[in-house]
Amino acid sequence: MTDPQAVLVRQIASVVTAHPCVARLDGGPLNAIATYLPGERLVGVFLAERIEVGVVLRLARPLPGVLGELRAEVSMLAGGVPVDITVADVE
């Protein structure tokens, strides 16, 4: 049986990286934004009472709009859980 948390973390990572303004996921300044899954460490997504996502963004559009879109998509996927996004860098 698949762990529902592992499935959700992978879905969040897929949704975030599919956004055209996201260059890649990032673990943040101390590489602490990560989830340990069986046999792997998925950097850039951490689940607790809130969801934390770390990203490197492309400067194709204004950042507040991009962050709003990402928060809405991830929160909807996770059933309305609040989402914090750390922008580690821009390209």
PDB file of C-alpha atoms in Angstrom:
ATOM      1  CA  MET A   1       0.000   0.000   0.000  1.00  0.00           C
ATOM      2  CA  THR A   2       1.211   3.513  -0.794  1.00  0.00           C
ATOM      3  CA  ASP A   3       1.605   6.046   2.002  1.00  0.00           C
ATOM      4  CA  PRO A   4      -0.924   8.889   1.414  1.00  0.00           C
ATOM      5  CA  GLN A   5       1.586  11.488   2.641  1.00  0.00           C
ATOM      6  CA  ALA A   6       4.189  10.275   0.128  1.00  0.00           C
ATOM      7  CA  VAL A   7       1.608  10.463  -2.650  1.00  0.00           C
ATOM      8  CA  LEU A   8       0.629  14.011  -1.636  1.00  0.00           C
ATOM      9  CA  VAL A   9       4.250  15.177  -1.445  1.00  0.00           C
ATOM     10  CA  ARG A  10       4.938  13.849  -4.934  1.00  0.00           C
ATOM     11  CA  GLN A  11       1.733  15.431  -6.280  1.00  0.00           C
ATOM     12  CA  ILE A  12       2.693  18.787  -4.775  1.00  0.00           C
ATOM     13  CA  ALA A  13       6.176  18.556  -6.267  1.00  0.00           C
ATOM     14  CA  SER A  14       4.687  17.754  -9.690  1.00  0.00           C
ATOM     15  CA  VAL A  15       2.166  20.598  -9.584  1.00  0.00           C
ATOM     16  CA  VAL A  16       4.765  23.134  -8.459  1.00  0.00           C
ATOM     17  CA  THR A  17       7.434  22.134 -10.974  1.00  0.00           C
ATOM     18  CA  ALA A  18       4.855  22.123 -13.779  1.00  0.00           C
ATOM     19  CA  HIS A  19       4.300  25.868 -13.316  1.00  0.00           C
ATOM     20  CA  PRO A  20       6.090  27.730 -16.123  1.00  0.00           C
ATOM     21  CA  CYS A  21       7.703  30.225 -13.720  1.00  0.00           C
ATOM     22  CA  VAL A  22       9.231  27.539 -11.469  1.00  0.00           C
ATOM     23  CA  ALA A  23      12.782  26.629 -12.434  1.00  0.00           C
ATOM     24  CA  ARG A  24      13.112  23.942  -9.751  1.00  0.00           C
ATOM     25  CA  LEU A  25      12.342  22.984  -6.183  1.00  0.00           C
ATOM     26  CA  ASP A  26      14.849  24.082  -3.531  1.00  0.00           C
ATOM     27  CA  GLY A  27      15.527  23.123   0.068  1.00  0.00           C
ATOM     28  CA  GLY A  28      15.993  26.699   1.278  1.00  0.00           C
ATOM     29  CA  PRO A  29      19.042  28.255   2.942  1.00  0.00           C
ATOM     30  CA  LEU A  30      19.770  25.263   5.200  1.00  0.00           C
ATOM     31  CA  ASN A  31      18.328  22.665   2.805  1.00  0.00           C
ATOM     32  CA  ALA A  32      15.718  21.976   5.494  1.00  0.00           C
ATOM     33  CA  ILE A  33      12.630  22.071   3.260  1.00  0.00           C
ATOM     34  CA  ALA A  34      12.452  18.381   2.453  1.00  0.00           C
ATOM     35  CA  THR A  35      10.454  15.229   3.079  1.00  0.00           C
ATOM     36  CA  TYR A  36      12.034  11.873   3.798  1.00  0.00           C
ATOM     37  CA  LEU A  37      10.275   9.145   1.883  1.00  0.00           C
ATOM     38  CA  PRO A  38      11.135   5.454   1.730  1.00  0.00           C
ATOM     39  CA  GLY A  39      14.451   5.299  -0.118  1.00  0.00           C
ATOM     40  CA  GLU A  40      14.601   9.000  -1.013  1.00  0.00           C
ATOM     41  CA  ARG A  41      14.676  12.574   0.198  1.00  0.00           C
ATOM     42  CA  LEU A  42      12.391  14.888  -1.767  1.00  0.00           C
ATOM     43  CA  VAL A  43      13.845  18.399  -1.499  1.00  0.00           C
ATOM     44  CA  GLY A  44      11.523  21.404  -1.713  1.00  0.00           C
ATOM     45  CA  VAL A  45       8.348  20.124  -0.031  1.00  0.00           C
ATOM     46  CA  PHE A  46       7.683  19.671   3.695  1.00  0.00           C
ATOM     47  CA  LEU A  47       4.338  18.703   5.253  1.00  0.00           C
ATOM     48  CA  ALA A  48       3.243  19.582   8.794  1.00  0.00           C
ATOM     49  CA  GLU A  49       0.257  21.621  10.007  1.00  0.00           C
ATOM     50  CA  ARG A  50       1.167  23.863   7.064  1.00  0.00           C
ATOM     51  CA  ILE A  51       2.809  22.945   3.781  1.00  0.00           C
ATOM     52  CA  GLU A  52       6.186  24.478   3.092  1.00  0.00           C
ATOM     53  CA  VAL A  53       7.500  24.668  -0.457  1.00  0.00           C
ATOM     54  CA  GLY A  54      10.898  25.973  -1.548  1.00  0.00           C
ATOM     55  CA  VAL A  55      11.425  27.117  -5.132  1.00  0.00           C
ATOM     56  CA  VAL A  56      13.723  28.872  -7.555  1.00  0.00           C
ATOM     57  CA  LEU A  57      11.608  31.061  -9.834  1.00  0.00           C
ATOM     58  CA  ARG A  58      12.059  32.461 -13.321  1.00  0.00           C
ATOM     59  CA  LEU A  59      11.495  36.219 -13.562  1.00  0.00           C
ATOM     60  CA  ALA A  60       8.961  35.914 -16.368  1.00  0.00           C
ATOM     61  CA  ARG A  61       6.081  37.498 -14.417  1.00  0.00           C
ATOM     62  CA  PRO A  62       5.570  39.504 -11.211  1.00  0.00           C
ATOM     63  CA  LEU A  63       6.402  37.310  -8.224  1.00  0.00           C
ATOM     64  CA  PRO A  64       3.301  38.079  -6.079  1.00  0.00           C
ATOM     65  CA  GLY A  65       1.011  36.724  -8.810  1.00  0.00           C
ATOM     66  CA  VAL A  66       3.111  33.606  -9.316  1.00  0.00           C
ATOM     67  CA  LEU A  67       3.238  32.920  -5.575  1.00  0.00           C
ATOM     68  CA  GLY A  68      -0.525  33.389  -5.301  1.00  0.00           C
ATOM     69  CA  GLU A  69      -1.096  30.879  -8.084  1.00  0.00           C
ATOM     70  CA  LEU A  70       1.257  28.351  -6.497  1.00  0.00           C
ATOM     71  CA  ARG A  71      -0.316  28.755  -3.040  1.00  0.00           C
ATOM     72  CA  ALA A  72      -3.807  28.291  -4.462  1.00  0.00           C
ATOM     73  CA  GLU A  73      -2.888  25.197  -6.492  1.00  0.00           C
ATOM     74  CA  VAL A  74      -1.037  23.491  -3.630  1.00  0.00           C
ATOM     75  CA  SER A  75      -3.668  24.380  -1.027  1.00  0.00           C
ATOM     76  CA  MET A  76      -6.461  23.053  -3.248  1.00  0.00           C
ATOM     77  CA  LEU A  77      -4.534  19.818  -3.817  1.00  0.00           C
ATOM     78  CA  ALA A  78      -4.008  19.440  -0.059  1.00  0.00           C
ATOM     79  CA  GLY A  79      -7.589  20.144   0.968  1.00  0.00           C
ATOM     80  CA  GLY A  80      -7.192  23.784   2.008  1.00  0.00           C
ATOM     81  CA  VAL A  81      -4.099  23.441   4.176  1.00  0.00           C
ATOM     82  CA  PRO A  82      -2.182  26.754   4.449  1.00  0.00           C
ATOM     83  CA  VAL A  83       0.913  26.971   2.236  1.00  0.00           C
ATOM     84  CA  ASP A  84       4.161  28.854   2.848  1.00  0.00           C
ATOM     85  CA  ILE A  85       6.511  29.364  -0.081  1.00  0.00           C
ATOM     86  CA  THR A  86      10.193  30.203   0.222  1.00  0.00           C
ATOM     87  CA  VAL A  87      11.761  31.748  -2.874  1.00  0.00           C
ATOM     88  CA  ALA A  88      15.380  30.655  -2.565  1.00  0.00           C
ATOM     89  CA  ASP A  89      16.554  32.346  -5.764  1.00  0.00           C
ATOM     90  CA  VAL A  90      15.413  33.781  -9.079  1.00  0.00           C
ATOM     91  CA  GLU A  91      16.746  33.291 -12.585  1.00  0.00           C
TER      92      GLU A  91
END
